[in-house]
Short mmCIF file of C-alpha atoms and ligand atoms in Angstrom, two decimals:
data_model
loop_
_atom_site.label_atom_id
_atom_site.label_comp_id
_atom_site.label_asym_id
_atom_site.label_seq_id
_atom_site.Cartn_x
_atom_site.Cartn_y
_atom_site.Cartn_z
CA UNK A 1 8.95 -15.12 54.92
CA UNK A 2 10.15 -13.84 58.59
CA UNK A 3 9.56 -16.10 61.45
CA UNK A 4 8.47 -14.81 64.91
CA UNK A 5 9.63 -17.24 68.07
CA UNK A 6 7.80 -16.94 71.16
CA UNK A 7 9.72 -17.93 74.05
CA UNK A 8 8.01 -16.84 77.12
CA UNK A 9 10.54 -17.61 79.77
CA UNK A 10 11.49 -15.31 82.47
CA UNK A 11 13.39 -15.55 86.11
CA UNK A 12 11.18 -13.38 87.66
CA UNK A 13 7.94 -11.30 86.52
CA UNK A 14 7.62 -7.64 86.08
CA UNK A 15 4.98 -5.60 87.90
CA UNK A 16 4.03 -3.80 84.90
CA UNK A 17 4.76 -6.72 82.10
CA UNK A 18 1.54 -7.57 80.51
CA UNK A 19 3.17 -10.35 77.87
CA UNK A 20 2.45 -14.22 77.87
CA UNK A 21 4.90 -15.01 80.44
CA UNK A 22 6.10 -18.17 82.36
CA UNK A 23 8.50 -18.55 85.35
CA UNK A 24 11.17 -20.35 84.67
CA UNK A 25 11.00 -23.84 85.48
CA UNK A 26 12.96 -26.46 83.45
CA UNK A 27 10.13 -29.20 83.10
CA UNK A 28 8.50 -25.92 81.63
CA UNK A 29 10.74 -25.62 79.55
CA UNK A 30 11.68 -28.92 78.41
CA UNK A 31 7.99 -29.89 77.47
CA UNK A 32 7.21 -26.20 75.69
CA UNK A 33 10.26 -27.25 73.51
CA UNK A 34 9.33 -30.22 72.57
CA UNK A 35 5.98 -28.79 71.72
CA UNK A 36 7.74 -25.82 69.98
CA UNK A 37 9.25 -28.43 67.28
CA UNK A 38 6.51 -30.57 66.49
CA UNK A 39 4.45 -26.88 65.88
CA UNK A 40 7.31 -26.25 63.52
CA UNK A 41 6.96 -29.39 61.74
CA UNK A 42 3.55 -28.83 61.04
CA UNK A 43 3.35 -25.75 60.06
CA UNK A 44 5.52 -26.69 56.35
CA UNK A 45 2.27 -26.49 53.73
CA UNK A 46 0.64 -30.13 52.67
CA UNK A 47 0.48 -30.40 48.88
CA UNK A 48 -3.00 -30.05 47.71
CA UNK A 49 -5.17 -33.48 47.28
CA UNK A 50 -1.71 -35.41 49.31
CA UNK A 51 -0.46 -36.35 52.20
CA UNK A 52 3.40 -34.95 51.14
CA UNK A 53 4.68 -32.10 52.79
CA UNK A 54 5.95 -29.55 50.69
CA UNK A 55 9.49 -27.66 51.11
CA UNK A 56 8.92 -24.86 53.87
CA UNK A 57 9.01 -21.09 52.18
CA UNK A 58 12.56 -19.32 52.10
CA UNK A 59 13.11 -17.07 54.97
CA UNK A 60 14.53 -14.02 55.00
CA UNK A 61 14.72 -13.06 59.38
CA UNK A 62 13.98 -15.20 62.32
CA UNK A 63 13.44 -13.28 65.80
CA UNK A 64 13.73 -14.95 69.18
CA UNK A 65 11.31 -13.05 71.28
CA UNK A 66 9.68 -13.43 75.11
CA UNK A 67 9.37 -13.69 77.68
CA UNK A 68 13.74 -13.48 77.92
CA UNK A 69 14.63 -16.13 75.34
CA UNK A 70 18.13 -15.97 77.01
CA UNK A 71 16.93 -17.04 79.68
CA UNK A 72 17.21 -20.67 77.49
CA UNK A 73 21.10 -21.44 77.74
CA UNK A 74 23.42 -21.54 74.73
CA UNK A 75 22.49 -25.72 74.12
CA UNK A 76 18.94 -24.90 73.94
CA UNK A 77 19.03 -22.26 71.81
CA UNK A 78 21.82 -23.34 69.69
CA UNK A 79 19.01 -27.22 69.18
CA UNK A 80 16.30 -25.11 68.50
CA UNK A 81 18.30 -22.54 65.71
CA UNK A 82 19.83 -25.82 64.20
CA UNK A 83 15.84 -27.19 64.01
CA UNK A 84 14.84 -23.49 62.49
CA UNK A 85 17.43 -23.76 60.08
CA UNK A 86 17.17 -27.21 58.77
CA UNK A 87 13.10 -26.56 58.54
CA UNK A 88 13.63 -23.24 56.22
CA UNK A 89 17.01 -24.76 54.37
CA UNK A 90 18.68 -21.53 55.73
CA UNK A 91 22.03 -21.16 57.08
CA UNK A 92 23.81 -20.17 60.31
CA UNK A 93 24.76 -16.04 59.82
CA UNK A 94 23.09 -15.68 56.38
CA UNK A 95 19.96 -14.63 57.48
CA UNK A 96 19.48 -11.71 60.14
CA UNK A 97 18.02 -13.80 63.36
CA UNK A 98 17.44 -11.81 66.93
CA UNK A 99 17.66 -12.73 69.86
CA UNK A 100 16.21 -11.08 72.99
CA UNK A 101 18.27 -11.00 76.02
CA UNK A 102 18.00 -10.24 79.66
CA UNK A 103 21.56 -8.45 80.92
CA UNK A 104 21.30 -10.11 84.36
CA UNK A 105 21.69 -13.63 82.62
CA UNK A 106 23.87 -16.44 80.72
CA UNK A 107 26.78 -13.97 80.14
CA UNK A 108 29.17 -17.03 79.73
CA UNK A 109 26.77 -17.88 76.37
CA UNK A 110 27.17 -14.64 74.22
CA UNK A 111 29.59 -16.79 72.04
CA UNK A 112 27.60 -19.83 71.41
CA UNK A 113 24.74 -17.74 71.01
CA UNK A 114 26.69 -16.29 67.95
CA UNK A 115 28.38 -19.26 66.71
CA UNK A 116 24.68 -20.85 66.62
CA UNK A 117 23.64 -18.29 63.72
CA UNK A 118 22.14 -15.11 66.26
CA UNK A 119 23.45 -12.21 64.37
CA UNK A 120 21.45 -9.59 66.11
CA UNK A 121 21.10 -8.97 70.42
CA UNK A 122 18.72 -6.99 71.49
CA UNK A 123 19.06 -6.60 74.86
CA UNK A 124 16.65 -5.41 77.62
CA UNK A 125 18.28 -2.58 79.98
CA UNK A 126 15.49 -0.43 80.08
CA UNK A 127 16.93 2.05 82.35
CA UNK A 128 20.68 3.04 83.84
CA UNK A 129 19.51 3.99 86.91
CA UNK A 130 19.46 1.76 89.76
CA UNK A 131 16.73 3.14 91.64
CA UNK A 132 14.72 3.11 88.57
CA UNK A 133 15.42 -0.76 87.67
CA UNK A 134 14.84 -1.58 90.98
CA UNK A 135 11.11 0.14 91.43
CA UNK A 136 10.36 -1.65 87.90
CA UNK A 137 11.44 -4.78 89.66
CA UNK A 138 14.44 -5.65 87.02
CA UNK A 139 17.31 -7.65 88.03
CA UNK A 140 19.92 -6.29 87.14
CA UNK A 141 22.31 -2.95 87.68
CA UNK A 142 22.94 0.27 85.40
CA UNK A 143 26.27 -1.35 85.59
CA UNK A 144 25.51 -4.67 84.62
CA UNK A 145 23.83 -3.32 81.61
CA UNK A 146 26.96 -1.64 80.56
CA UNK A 147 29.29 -4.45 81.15
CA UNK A 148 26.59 -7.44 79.14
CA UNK A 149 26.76 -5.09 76.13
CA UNK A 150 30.34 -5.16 76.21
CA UNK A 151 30.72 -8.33 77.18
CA UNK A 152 28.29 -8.90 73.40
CA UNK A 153 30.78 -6.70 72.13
CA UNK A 154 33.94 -9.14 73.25
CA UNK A 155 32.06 -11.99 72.34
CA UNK A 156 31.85 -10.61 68.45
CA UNK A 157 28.25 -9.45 68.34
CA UNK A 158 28.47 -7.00 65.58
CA UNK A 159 24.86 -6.10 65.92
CA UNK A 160 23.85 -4.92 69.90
CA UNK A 161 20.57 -3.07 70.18
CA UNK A 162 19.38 -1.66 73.39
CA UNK A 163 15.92 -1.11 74.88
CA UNK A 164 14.94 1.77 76.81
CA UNK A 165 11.62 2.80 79.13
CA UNK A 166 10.73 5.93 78.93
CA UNK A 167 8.04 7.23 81.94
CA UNK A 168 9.33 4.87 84.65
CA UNK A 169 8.56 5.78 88.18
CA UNK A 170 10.63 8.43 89.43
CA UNK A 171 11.73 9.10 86.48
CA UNK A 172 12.59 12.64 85.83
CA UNK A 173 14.41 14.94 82.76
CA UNK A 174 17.71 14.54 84.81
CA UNK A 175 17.76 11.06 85.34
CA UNK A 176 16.51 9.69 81.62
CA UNK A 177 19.39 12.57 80.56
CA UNK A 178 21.95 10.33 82.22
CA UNK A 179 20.12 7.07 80.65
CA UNK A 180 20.59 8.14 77.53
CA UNK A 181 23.66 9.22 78.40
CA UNK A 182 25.17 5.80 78.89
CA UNK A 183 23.46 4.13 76.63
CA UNK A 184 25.18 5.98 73.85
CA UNK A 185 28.50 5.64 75.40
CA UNK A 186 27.99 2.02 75.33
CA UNK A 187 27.60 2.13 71.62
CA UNK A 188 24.82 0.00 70.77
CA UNK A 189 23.67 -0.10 66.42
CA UNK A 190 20.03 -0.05 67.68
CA UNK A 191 18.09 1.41 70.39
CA UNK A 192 14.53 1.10 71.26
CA UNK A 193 12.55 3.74 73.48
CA UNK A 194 9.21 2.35 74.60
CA UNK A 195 6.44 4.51 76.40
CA UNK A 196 5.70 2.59 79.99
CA UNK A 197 2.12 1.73 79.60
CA UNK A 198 0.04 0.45 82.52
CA UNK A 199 -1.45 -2.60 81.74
CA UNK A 200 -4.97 -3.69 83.53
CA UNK A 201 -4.26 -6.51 85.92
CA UNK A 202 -0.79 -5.84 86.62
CA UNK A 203 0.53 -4.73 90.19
CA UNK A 204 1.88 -1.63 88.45
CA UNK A 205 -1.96 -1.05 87.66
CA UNK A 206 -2.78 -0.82 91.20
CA UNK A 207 -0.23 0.81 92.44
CA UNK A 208 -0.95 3.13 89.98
CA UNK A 209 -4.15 3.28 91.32
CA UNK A 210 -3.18 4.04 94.75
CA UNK A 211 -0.39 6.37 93.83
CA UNK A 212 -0.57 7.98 90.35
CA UNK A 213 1.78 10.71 91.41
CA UNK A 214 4.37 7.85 91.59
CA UNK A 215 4.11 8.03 87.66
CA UNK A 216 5.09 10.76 85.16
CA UNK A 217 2.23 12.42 83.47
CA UNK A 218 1.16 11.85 80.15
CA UNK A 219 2.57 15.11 78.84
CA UNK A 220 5.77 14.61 80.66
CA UNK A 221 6.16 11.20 79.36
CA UNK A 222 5.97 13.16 75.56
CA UNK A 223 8.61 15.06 76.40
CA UNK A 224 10.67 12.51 77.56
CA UNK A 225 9.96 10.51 74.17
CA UNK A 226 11.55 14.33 72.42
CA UNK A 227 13.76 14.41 74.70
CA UNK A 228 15.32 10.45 73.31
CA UNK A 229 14.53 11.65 69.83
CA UNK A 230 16.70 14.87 70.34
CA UNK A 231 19.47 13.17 71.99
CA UNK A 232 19.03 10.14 69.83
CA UNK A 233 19.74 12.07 66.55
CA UNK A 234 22.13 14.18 67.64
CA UNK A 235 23.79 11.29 68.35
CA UNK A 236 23.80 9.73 64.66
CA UNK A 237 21.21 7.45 65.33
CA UNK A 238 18.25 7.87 62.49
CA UNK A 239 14.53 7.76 64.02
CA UNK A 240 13.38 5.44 61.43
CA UNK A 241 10.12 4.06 63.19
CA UNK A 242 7.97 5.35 66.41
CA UNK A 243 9.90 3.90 68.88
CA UNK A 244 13.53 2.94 66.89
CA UNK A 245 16.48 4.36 66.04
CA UNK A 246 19.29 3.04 64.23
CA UNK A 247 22.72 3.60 63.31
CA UNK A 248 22.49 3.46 59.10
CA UNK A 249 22.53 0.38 57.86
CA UNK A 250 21.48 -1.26 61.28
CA UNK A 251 17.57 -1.09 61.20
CA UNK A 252 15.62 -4.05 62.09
CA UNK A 253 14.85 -5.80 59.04
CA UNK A 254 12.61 -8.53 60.64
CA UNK A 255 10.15 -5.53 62.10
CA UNK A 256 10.76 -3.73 58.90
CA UNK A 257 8.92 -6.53 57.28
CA UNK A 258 6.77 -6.76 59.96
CA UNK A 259 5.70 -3.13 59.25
CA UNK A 260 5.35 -3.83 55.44
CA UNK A 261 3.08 -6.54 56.03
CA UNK A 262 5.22 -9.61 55.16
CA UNK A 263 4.23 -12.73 55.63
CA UNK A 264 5.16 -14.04 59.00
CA UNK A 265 5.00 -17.45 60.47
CA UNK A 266 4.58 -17.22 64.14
CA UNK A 267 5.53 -20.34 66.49
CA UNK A 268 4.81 -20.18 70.28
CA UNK A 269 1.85 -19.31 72.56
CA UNK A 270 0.69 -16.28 71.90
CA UNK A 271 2.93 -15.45 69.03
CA UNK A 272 0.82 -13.60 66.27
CA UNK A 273 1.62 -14.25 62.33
CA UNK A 274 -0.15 -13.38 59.12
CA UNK A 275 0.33 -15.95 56.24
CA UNK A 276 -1.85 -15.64 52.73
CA UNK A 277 -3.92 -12.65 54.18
CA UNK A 278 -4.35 -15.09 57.09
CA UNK A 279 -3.90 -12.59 60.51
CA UNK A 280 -3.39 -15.31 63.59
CA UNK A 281 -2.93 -15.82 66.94
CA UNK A 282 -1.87 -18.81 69.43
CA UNK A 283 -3.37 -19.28 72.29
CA UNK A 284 -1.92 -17.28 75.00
CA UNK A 285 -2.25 -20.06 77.87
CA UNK A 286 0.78 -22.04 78.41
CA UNK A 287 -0.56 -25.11 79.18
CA UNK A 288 -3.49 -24.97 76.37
CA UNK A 289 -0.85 -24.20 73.86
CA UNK A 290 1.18 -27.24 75.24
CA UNK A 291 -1.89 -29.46 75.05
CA UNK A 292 -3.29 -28.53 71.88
CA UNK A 293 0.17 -28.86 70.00
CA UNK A 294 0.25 -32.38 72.03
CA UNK A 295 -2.81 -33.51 70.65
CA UNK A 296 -2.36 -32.99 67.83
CA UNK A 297 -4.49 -29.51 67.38
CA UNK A 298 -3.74 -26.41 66.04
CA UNK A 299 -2.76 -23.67 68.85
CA UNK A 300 -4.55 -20.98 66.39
CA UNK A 301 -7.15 -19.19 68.82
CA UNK A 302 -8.26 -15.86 66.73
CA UNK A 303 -8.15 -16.45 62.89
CA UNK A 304 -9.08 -13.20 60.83
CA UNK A 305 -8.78 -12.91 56.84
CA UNK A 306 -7.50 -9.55 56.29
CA UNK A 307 -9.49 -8.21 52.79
CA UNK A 308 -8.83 -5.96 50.17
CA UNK A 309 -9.67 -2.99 52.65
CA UNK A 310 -8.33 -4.33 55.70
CA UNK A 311 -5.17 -4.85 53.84
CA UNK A 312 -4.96 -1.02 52.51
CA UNK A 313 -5.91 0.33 55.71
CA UNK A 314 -3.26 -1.82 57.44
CA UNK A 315 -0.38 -1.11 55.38
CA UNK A 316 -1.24 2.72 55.67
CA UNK A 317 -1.35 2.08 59.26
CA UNK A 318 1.65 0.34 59.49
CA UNK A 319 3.60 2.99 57.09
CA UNK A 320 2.85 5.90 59.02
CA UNK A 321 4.60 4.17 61.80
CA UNK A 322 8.08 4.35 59.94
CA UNK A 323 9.96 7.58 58.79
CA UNK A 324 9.31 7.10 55.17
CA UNK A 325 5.38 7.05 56.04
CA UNK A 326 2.90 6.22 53.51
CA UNK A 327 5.12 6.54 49.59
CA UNK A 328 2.42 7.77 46.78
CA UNK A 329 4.83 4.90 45.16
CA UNK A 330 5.29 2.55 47.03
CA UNK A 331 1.57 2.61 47.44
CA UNK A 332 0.31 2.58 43.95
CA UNK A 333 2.84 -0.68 43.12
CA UNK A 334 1.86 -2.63 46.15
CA UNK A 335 -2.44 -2.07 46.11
CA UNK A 336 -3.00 -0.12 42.23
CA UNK A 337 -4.10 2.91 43.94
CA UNK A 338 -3.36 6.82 44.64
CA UNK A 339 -3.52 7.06 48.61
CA UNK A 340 -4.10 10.60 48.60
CA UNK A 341 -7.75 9.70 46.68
CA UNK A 342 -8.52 6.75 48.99
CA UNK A 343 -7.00 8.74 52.43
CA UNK A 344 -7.95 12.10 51.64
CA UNK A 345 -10.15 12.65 54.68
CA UNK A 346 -7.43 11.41 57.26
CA UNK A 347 -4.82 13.23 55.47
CA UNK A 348 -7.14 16.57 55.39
CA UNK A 349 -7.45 15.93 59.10
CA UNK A 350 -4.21 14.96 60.52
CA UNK A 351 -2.71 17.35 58.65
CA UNK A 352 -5.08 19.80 60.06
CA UNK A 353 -4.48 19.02 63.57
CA UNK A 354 -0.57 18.96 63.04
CA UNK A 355 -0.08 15.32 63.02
CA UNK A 356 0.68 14.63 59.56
CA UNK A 357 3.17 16.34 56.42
CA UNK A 358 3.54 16.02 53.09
CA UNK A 359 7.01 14.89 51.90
CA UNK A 360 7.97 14.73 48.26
CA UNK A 361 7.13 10.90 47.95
CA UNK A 362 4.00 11.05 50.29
CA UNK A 363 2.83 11.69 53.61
CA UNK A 364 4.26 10.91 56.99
CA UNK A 365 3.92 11.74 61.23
CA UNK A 366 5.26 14.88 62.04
CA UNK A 367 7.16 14.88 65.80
CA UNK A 368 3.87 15.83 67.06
CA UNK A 369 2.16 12.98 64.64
CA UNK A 370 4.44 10.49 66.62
CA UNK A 371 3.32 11.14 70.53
CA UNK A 372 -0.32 10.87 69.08
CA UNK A 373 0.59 7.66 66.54
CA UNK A 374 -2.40 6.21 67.60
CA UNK A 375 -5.09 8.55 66.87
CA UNK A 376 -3.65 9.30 63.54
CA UNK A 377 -3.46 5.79 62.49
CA UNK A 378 -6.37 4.69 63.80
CA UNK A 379 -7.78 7.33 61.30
CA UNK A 380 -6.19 5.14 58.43
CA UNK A 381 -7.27 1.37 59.57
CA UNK A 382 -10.52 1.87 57.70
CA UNK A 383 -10.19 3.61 54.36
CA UNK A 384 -13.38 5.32 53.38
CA UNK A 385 -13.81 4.74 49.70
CA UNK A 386 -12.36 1.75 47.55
CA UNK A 387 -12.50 1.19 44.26
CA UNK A 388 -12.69 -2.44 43.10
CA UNK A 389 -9.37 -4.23 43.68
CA UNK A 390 -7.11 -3.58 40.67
CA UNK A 391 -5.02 -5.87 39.63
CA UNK A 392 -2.30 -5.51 41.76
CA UNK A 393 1.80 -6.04 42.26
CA UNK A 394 1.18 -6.75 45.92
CA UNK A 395 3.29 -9.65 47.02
CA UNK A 396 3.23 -11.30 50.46
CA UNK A 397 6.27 -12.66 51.33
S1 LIG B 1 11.81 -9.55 81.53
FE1 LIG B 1 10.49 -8.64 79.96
S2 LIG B 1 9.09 -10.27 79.34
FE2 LIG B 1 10.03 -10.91 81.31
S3 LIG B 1 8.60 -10.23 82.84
FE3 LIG B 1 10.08 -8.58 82.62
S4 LIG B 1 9.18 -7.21 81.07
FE4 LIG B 1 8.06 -9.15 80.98
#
């Protein structure tokens, strides 16, 4: 079971950050806390026809994400780890837990953090370049970047990923060059390249609006996306999924199980799990959340059960997101079916318009496949022909 921790805290919002974010403000925080637990303690399964609660499921990675969950100090954190491990019966350091973290904040706590069981940091620099980081309204320096990852370093984080944005304003071949530049000098074990998107309703939306030559072009975003992957591997790091790269040995294994549709328990507003072919979402409002927890209620806004189909079309979808793509395998064990019968339209097609390749275990993106990864799994969400569920080896957690 992985657990997913919504913690939407930030100091200051982003003009083009469309997740469930709060300002922080410690009465916020305090109360979203408190509602945080009791959420946990309901969520450990009632035995059938009883009242008793039965032991919560074994978990295998916990991830802290936001919002800037270090924007919560080393005591808060360190309660509410202590709380996630005495729910799950896990320990501090034996289980891979992540923690997101802003580089303009709680420097001092890198330690406790890691003493309190976070054995990952993933950390949000974005860009190098000042003028960049400034025009997406981040608060913090190139510089500062460099010296928090160190300072995770000193502090005995073993496991430092970085996040990069890759179509910023202003920014050009030259200046992501020089990004990337630093960011592998600063030796992180993970690195992250996300596309900038322009979410409706932001202020980057309408400045956007006003001034789209302020922004790279589509096709000059896709090159800077090769340009990451080029420098990226050269570099040692292994493209293992869309937007990830990893030194071996240092991929994600919470989004890895995220990815191979493991069940998930997801605590927080707006955090999304999937539990017994159960897809779910909280409410996204902070003070509905708050008040619905308080009550009593479930925060659950959108429930969906995933079936048969859903399921094979997700897990296809999900695949073809990670270098290993869909295994003939892999495939037949989890579902008790050949993919290349029940896909053999999208794979005729992608493969036709250069998206997709045939490996010796399967089918995966080709470098082309992975600028257009939504097209070509979209093609996949909805599998054409089905035979009646076998019985299958599929297990969910
Ligand atoms: S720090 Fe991250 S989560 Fe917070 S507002 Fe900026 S982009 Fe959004």
């Amino acid at each position: 079971m992985l657990c997913y921790v919504h913690l939407p805290f930030c100091d200051r919002i982003c003009p083009y950050c469309d997740f469930a974010v709060e300002e922080f403000r410690r009465e916020r925080v305090e109360r979203y806390l408190r509602a945080l637990r009791i959420e946990l303690e309901n969520a450990r399964p009632q035995e059938a026809g009883t009242t008793s609660k039965l032991s919560a499921p074994k978990l295998s990675t916990l991830y802290f994400g936001g919002g800037t969950p270090s924007a919560l100090g080393a005591d808060q954190i360190a309660k509410l780890l202590a709380d996630l491990f005495a729910h799950f019966g896990a320990e501090a350091g034996g289980i891979e837990c992540t923690l997101e973290a802003n580089p303009s904040r709680n420097v001092e706590d890198l330690a406790r953090y890691r003493e309190a069981g976070v054995t990952r940091l993933s950390i949000g620099v974005q860009s190098f370049d000042d003028a960049e980081l400034h025009r997406l309204g981040r608060d913090h320096s190139g510089a500062q970047a460099e010296a928090f990852v160190h300072a995770a370093r000193r502090a005995g984080h073993g496991n430092v990923s970085i996040d990069l944005i890759a179509g910023a304003p202003g920014q050009t071949p030259a200046s992501f060059a020089a990004t990337l530049e630093r960011a592998i000098a600063c030796a992180p074990d993970h690195v992250s390249v996300y596309a900038l998107t322009i979410e409706a309703g932001t202020p980057y939306a309408r400045w956007h609006e006003r001034e789209p030559q302020a922004f790279p072009e589509d096709d000059a975003v896709a090159d800077l996306l090769e340009q990451a992957h080029t420098t990226l591997t050269h570099a040692g790091y292994e493209h293992y999924e869309i937007s990830n790269f990893a030194r071996p040995g240092f991929e994600c294994a919470h989004n890895r199980g995220y990815w191979r549709q493991r069940d998930c328990i997801a605590l927080g507003m707006s955090a999304s799990g999937y539990e017994n072919g159960l897809r779910y979402r909280n409410v996204r409002d902070f003070d509905a959340y708050c008040t619905a927890i308080e009550s009593g209620n479930s925060a659950r806004d959108e429930v969906e059960r995933l079936d048969f189909a859903d399921r094979v079309g997700e897990a296809a979808m999900l695949a073809l997101r990670t270098s290993e793509g869909i295994e003939d395998r892999d495939f037949c064990d989890r579902f008790g079916l050949d993919m290349r019968t029940v896909f053999s339209r999208p794979i005729k097609e992608c493969r036709r318009a250069g998206l997709l390749e045939e490996t010796r275990h399967g089918v995966r993106l080709t470098s082309r496949g992975r600028l257009l990864a939504n097209a070509a799994c979209a093609q996949f969400l909805h599998p054409s022909f089905l035979p009646a569920p076998a019985a299958s080896g599929e297990t969910t957690s």
